CSV table of C-alpha atoms and ligand atoms in Angstrom, one decimal:
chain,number,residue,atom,x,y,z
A,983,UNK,CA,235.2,-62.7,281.0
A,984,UNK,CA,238.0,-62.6,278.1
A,985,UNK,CA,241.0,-64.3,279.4
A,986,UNK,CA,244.2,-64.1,277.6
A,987,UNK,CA,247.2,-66.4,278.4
A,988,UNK,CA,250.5,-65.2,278.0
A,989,UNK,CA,254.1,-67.5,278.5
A,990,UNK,CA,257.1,-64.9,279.4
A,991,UNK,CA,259.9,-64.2,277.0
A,992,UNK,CA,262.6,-66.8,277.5
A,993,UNK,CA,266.6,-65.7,278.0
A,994,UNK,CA,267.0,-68.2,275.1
A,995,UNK,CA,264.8,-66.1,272.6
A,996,UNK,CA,267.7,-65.9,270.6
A,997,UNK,CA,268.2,-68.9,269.5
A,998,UNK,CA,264.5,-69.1,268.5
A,999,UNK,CA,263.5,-70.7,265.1
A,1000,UNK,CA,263.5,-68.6,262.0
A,1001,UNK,CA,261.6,-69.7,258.4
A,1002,UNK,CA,261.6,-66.9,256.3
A,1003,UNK,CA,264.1,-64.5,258.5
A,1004,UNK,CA,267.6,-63.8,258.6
A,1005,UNK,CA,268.8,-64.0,262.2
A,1006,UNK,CA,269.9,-61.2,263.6
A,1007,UNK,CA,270.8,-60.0,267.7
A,1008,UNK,CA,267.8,-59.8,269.6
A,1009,UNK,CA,268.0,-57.4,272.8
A,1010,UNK,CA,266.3,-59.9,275.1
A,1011,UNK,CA,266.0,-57.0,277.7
A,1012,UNK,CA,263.9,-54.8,275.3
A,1013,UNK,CA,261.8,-57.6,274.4
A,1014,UNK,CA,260.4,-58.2,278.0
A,1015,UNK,CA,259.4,-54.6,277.7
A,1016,UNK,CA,257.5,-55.2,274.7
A,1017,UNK,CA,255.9,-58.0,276.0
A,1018,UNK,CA,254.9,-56.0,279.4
A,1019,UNK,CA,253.3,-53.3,276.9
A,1020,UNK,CA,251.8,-55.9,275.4
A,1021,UNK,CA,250.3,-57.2,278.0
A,1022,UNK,CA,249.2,-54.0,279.1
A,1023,UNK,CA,247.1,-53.3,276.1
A,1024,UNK,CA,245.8,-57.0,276.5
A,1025,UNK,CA,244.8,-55.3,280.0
A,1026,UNK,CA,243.4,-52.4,278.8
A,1027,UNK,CA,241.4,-54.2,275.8
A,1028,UNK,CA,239.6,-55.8,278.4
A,1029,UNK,CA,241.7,-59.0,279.0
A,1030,UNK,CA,242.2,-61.2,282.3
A,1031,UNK,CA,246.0,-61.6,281.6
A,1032,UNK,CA,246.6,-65.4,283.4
A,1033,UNK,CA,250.5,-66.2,282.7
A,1034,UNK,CA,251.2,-69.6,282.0
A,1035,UNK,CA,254.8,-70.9,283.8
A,1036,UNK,CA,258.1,-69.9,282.2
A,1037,UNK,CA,260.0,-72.0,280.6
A,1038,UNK,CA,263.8,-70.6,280.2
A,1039,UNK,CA,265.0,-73.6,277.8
A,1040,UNK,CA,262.0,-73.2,275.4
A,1041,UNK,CA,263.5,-70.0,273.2
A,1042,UNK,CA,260.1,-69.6,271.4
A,1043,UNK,CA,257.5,-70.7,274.5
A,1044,UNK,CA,256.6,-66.7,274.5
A,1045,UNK,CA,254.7,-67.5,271.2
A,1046,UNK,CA,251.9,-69.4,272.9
A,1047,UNK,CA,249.7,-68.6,270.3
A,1048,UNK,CA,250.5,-71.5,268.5
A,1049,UNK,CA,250.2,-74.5,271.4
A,1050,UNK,CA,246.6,-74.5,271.0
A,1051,UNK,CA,243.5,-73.6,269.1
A,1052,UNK,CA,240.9,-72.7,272.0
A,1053,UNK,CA,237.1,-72.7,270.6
A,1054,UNK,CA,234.0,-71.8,273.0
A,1055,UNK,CA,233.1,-76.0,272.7
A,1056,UNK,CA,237.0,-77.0,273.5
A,1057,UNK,CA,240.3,-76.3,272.8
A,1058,UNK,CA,242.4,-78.9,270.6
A,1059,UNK,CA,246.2,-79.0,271.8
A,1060,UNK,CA,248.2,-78.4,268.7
A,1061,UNK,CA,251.5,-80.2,267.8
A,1062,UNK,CA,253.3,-78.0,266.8
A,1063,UNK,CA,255.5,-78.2,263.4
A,1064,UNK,CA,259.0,-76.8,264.6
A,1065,UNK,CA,261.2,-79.9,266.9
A,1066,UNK,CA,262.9,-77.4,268.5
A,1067,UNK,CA,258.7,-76.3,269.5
A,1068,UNK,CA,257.3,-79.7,270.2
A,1069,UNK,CA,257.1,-79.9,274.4
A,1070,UNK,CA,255.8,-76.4,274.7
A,1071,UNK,CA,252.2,-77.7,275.1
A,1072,UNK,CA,253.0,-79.9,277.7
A,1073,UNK,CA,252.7,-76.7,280.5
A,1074,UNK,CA,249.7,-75.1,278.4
A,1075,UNK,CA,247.4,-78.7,278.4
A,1076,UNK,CA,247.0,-78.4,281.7
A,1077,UNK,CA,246.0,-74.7,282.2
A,1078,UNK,CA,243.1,-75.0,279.4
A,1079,UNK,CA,241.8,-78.1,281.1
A,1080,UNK,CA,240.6,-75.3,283.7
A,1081,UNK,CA,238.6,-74.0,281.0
A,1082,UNK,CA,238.0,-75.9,278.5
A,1083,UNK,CA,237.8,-79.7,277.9
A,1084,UNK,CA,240.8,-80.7,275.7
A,1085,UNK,CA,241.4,-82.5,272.5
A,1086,UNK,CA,244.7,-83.9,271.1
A,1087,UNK,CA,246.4,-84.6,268.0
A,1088,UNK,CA,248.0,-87.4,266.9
A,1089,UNK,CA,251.5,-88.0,265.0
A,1090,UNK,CA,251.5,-88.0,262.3
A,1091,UNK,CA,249.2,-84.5,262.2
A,1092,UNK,CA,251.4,-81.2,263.3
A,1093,UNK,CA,249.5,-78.1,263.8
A,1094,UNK,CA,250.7,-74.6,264.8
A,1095,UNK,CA,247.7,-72.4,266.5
A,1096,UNK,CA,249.2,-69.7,264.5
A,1097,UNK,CA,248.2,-71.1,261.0
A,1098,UNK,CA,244.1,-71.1,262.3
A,1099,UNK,CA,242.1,-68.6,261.6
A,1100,UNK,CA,238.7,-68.9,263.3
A,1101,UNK,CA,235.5,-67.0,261.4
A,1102,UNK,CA,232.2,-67.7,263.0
A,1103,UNK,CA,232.0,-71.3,261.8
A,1104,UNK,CA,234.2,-71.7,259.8
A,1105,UNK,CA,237.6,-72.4,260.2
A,1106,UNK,CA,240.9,-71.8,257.8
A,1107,UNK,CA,244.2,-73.8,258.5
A,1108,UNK,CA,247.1,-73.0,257.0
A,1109,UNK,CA,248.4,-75.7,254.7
A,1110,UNK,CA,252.6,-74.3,255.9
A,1111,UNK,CA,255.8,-75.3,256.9
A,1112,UNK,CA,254.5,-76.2,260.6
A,1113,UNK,CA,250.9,-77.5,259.6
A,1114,UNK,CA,250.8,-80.5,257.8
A,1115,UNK,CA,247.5,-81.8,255.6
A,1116,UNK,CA,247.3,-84.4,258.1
A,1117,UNK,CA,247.0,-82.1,260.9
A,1118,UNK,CA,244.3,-79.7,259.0
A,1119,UNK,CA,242.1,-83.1,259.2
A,1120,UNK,CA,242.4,-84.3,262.2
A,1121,UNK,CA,241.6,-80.5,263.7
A,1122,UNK,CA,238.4,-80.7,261.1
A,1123,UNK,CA,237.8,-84.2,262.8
A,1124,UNK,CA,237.9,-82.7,265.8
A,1125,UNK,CA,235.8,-79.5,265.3
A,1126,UNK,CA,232.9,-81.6,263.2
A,1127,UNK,CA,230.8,-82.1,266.0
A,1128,UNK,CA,230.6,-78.5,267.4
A,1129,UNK,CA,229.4,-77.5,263.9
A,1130,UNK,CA,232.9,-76.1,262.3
A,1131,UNK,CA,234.0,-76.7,258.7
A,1132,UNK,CA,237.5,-76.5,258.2
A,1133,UNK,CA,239.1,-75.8,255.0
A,1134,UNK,CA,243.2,-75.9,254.3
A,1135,UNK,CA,244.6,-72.7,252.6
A,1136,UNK,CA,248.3,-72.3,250.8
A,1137,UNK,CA,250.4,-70.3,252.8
A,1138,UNK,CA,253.5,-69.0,250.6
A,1139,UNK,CA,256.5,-67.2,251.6
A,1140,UNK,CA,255.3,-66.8,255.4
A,1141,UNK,CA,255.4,-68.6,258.8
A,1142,UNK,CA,251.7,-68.5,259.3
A,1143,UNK,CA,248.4,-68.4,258.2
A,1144,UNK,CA,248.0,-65.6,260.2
A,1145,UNK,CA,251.1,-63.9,259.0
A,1146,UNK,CA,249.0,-63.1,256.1
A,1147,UNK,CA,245.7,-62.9,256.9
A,1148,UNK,CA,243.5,-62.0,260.2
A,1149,UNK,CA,240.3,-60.7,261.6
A,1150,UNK,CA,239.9,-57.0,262.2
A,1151,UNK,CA,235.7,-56.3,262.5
A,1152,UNK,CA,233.4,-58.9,261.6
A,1153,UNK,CA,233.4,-59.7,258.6
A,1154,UNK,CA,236.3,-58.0,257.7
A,1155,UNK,CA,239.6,-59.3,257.2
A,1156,UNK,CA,243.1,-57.8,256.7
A,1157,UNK,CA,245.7,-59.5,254.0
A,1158,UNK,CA,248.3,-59.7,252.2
A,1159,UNK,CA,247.3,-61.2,248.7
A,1160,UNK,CA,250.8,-62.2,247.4
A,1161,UNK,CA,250.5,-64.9,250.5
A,1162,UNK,CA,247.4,-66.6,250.6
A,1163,UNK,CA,244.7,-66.8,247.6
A,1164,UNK,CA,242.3,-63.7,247.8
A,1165,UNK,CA,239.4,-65.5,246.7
A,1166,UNK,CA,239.6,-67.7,249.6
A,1167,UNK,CA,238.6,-65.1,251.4
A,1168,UNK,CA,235.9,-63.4,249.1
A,1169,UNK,CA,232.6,-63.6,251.4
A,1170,UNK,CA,234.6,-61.4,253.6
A,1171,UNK,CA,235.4,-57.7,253.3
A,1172,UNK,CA,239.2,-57.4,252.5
A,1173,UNK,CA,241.4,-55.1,253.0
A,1174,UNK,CA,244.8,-55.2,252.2
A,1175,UNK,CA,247.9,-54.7,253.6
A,1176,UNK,CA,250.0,-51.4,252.6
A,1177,UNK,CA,252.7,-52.5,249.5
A,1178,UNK,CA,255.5,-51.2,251.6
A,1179,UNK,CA,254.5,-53.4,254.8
A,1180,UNK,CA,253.6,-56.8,254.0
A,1181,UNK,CA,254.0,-58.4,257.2
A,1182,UNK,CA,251.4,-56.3,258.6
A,1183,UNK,CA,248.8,-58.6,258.3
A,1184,UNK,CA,248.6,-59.8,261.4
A,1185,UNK,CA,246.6,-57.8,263.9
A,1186,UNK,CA,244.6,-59.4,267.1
A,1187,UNK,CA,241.4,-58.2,267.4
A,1188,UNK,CA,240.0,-58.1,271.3
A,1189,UNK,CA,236.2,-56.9,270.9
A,1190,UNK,CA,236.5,-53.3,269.9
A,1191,UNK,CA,240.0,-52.8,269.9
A,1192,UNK,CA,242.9,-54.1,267.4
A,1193,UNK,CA,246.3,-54.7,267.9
A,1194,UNK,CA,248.7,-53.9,265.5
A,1195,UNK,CA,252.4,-54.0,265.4
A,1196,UNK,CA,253.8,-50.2,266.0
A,1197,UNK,CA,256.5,-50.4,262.8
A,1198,UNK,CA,253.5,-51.3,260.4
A,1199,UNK,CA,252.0,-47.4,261.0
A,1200,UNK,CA,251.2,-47.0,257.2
A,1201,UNK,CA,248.5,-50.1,257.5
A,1202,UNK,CA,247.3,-48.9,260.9
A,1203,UNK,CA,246.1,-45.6,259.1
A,1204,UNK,CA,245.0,-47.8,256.4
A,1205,UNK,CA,242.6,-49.9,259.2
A,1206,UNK,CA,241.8,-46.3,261.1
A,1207,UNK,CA,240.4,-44.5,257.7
A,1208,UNK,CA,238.1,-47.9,257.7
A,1209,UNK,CA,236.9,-47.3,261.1
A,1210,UNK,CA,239.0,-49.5,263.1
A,1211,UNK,CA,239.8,-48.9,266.3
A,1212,UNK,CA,243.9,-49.8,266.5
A,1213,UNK,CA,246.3,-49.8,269.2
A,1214,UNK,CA,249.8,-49.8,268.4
A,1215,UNK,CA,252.4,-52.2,270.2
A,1216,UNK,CA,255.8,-52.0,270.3
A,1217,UNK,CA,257.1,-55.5,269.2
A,1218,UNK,CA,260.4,-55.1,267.2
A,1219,UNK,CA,262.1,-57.4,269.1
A,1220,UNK,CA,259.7,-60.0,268.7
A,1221,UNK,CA,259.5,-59.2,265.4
A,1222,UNK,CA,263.0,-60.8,264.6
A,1223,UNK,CA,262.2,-64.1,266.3
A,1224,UNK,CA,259.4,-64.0,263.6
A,1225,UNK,CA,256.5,-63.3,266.2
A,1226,UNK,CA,253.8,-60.9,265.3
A,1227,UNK,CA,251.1,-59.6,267.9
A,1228,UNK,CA,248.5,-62.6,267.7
A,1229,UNK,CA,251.4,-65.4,268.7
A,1230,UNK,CA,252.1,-64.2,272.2
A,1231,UNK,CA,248.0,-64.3,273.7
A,1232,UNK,CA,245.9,-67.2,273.6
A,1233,UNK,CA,242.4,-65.5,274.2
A,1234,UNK,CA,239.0,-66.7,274.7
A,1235,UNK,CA,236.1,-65.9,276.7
A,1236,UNK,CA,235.0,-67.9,280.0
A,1237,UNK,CA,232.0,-68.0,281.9
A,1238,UNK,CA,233.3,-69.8,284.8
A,1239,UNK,CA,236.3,-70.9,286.1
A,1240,UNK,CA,235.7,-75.4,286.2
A,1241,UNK,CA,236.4,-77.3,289.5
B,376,CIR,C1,258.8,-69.8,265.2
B,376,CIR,O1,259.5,-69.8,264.2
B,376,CIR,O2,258.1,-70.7,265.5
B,376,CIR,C2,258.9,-68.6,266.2
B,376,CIR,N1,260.2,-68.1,266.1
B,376,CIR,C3,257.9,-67.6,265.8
B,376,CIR,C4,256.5,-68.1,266.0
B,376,CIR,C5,255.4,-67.0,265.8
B,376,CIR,N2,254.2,-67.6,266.0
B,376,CIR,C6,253.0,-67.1,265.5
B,376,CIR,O3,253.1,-66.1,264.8
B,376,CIR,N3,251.9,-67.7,265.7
């Protein structure tokens, strides 16, 4: 079973944090739609949507996405890099110790889920503004002993990792090049991002199906001519608090549910 967890959009998504964004209003009203679509096509991907507990005061607790990194072997609970971010884990430790046996970071690492990029084995962590060196290591420290090699990559002039690159098929990755170093990447197939839409990058890939932001159509038909299979999701909203479609699902596959 493919579970995916999803936090509700907070009335104080306004005031969320913004790196490489100008603010601008937010219509919190038209993002709780968006995130109902989303969840919808999380649904009709083939995901158990479980929703962890609101939390009105966290502005940016709808990006759950980056509270964790949830492997088959565990999930590590991240730290993440923004203050205004920090106890948003503390309601999302609990609901993967259902599934998962947990593992913790320490200060000084910080780690947002969003900068990790999980391929088979191997594992990239972006080397941002929210993930730290320290953190990268301790996450590889973590992962050794389940067989996963980690390996830092520059992120420039994006939040995330995966703000610039993600998994669409396997062994196929979509990227922006101007954001993270190509040849990083190279035993993968790449395909890159339309010019005109360089935040387009990140897609969530569920099985067959791959989610795609609906105001990046040009890449869409770029992933479609390659045989893709893409949904589009209406996330404009979301889009000015600097969210994308992978940051609002924590997904991973269970067998059965741990007493
Ligand atoms: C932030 O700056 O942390 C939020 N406003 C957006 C987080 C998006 N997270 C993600 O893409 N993994």
């Amino acid at each position: 079973m493919l579970i995916a967890i999803t936090r509700p959009v907070s009335p104080s998504l306004a005031s969320c944090a913004l790196t490489h964004q100008e603010r601008v209003p937010i219509d919190v009203e038209r993002a709780h739609r968006e995130h109902a679509a989303y969840e919808a096509a999380l649904r009709s991907a083939g995901a158990t949507v479980v929703q962890a507990p609101a939390a009105p005061d966290l502005p940016d607790a709808v990006f759950i996405e980056d509270t964790a990194v949830v492997l088959d072997e565990a999930a590590v609970i991240a730290r993440p890099g923004a203050p205004s971010r920090v106890h948003e884990p503390e309601a999302i430790a609990p609901l993967l110790e259902t599934y998962r046996d947990t593992l913790h970071l320490r200060e000084p690492a910080s780690l947002d889920g969003g900068d990790v990029l999980v391929l088979g084995r191997r594992v990239f962590v972006g080397l941002s503004s929210r993930t730290n060196p320290e953190g990268a290591r301790q996450l590889g420290e973590a992962l050794r002993g389940f067989g996963y090699t980690v390996q830092g990559v520059p992120v420039t002039g994006c939040l995330h990792l995966k703000s610039a690159v993600t998994e669409v098929a396997d062994g196929v990755v979509l990227l922006n090049r101007q954001r993270v170093p190509p040849g990083t990447f190279a035993d993968y197939e790449r395909i890159d991002v339309d010019v005109e839409e360089p935040g387009a990058a990140n897609a969530l890939r569920i099985d067959g199906t791959v989610l795609v932001p609906d105001h990046y159509p040009r890449t869409a038909a770029i992933l479609d001519r390659r045989g893709v299979a893409v949904r589009p999701v209406p996330c404009g909203e979301l889009a000015k608090a600097e969210g994308g479609v992978t940051c609002c699902s924590l997904l991973f596959r269970v067998n059965e549910i741990r007493q």
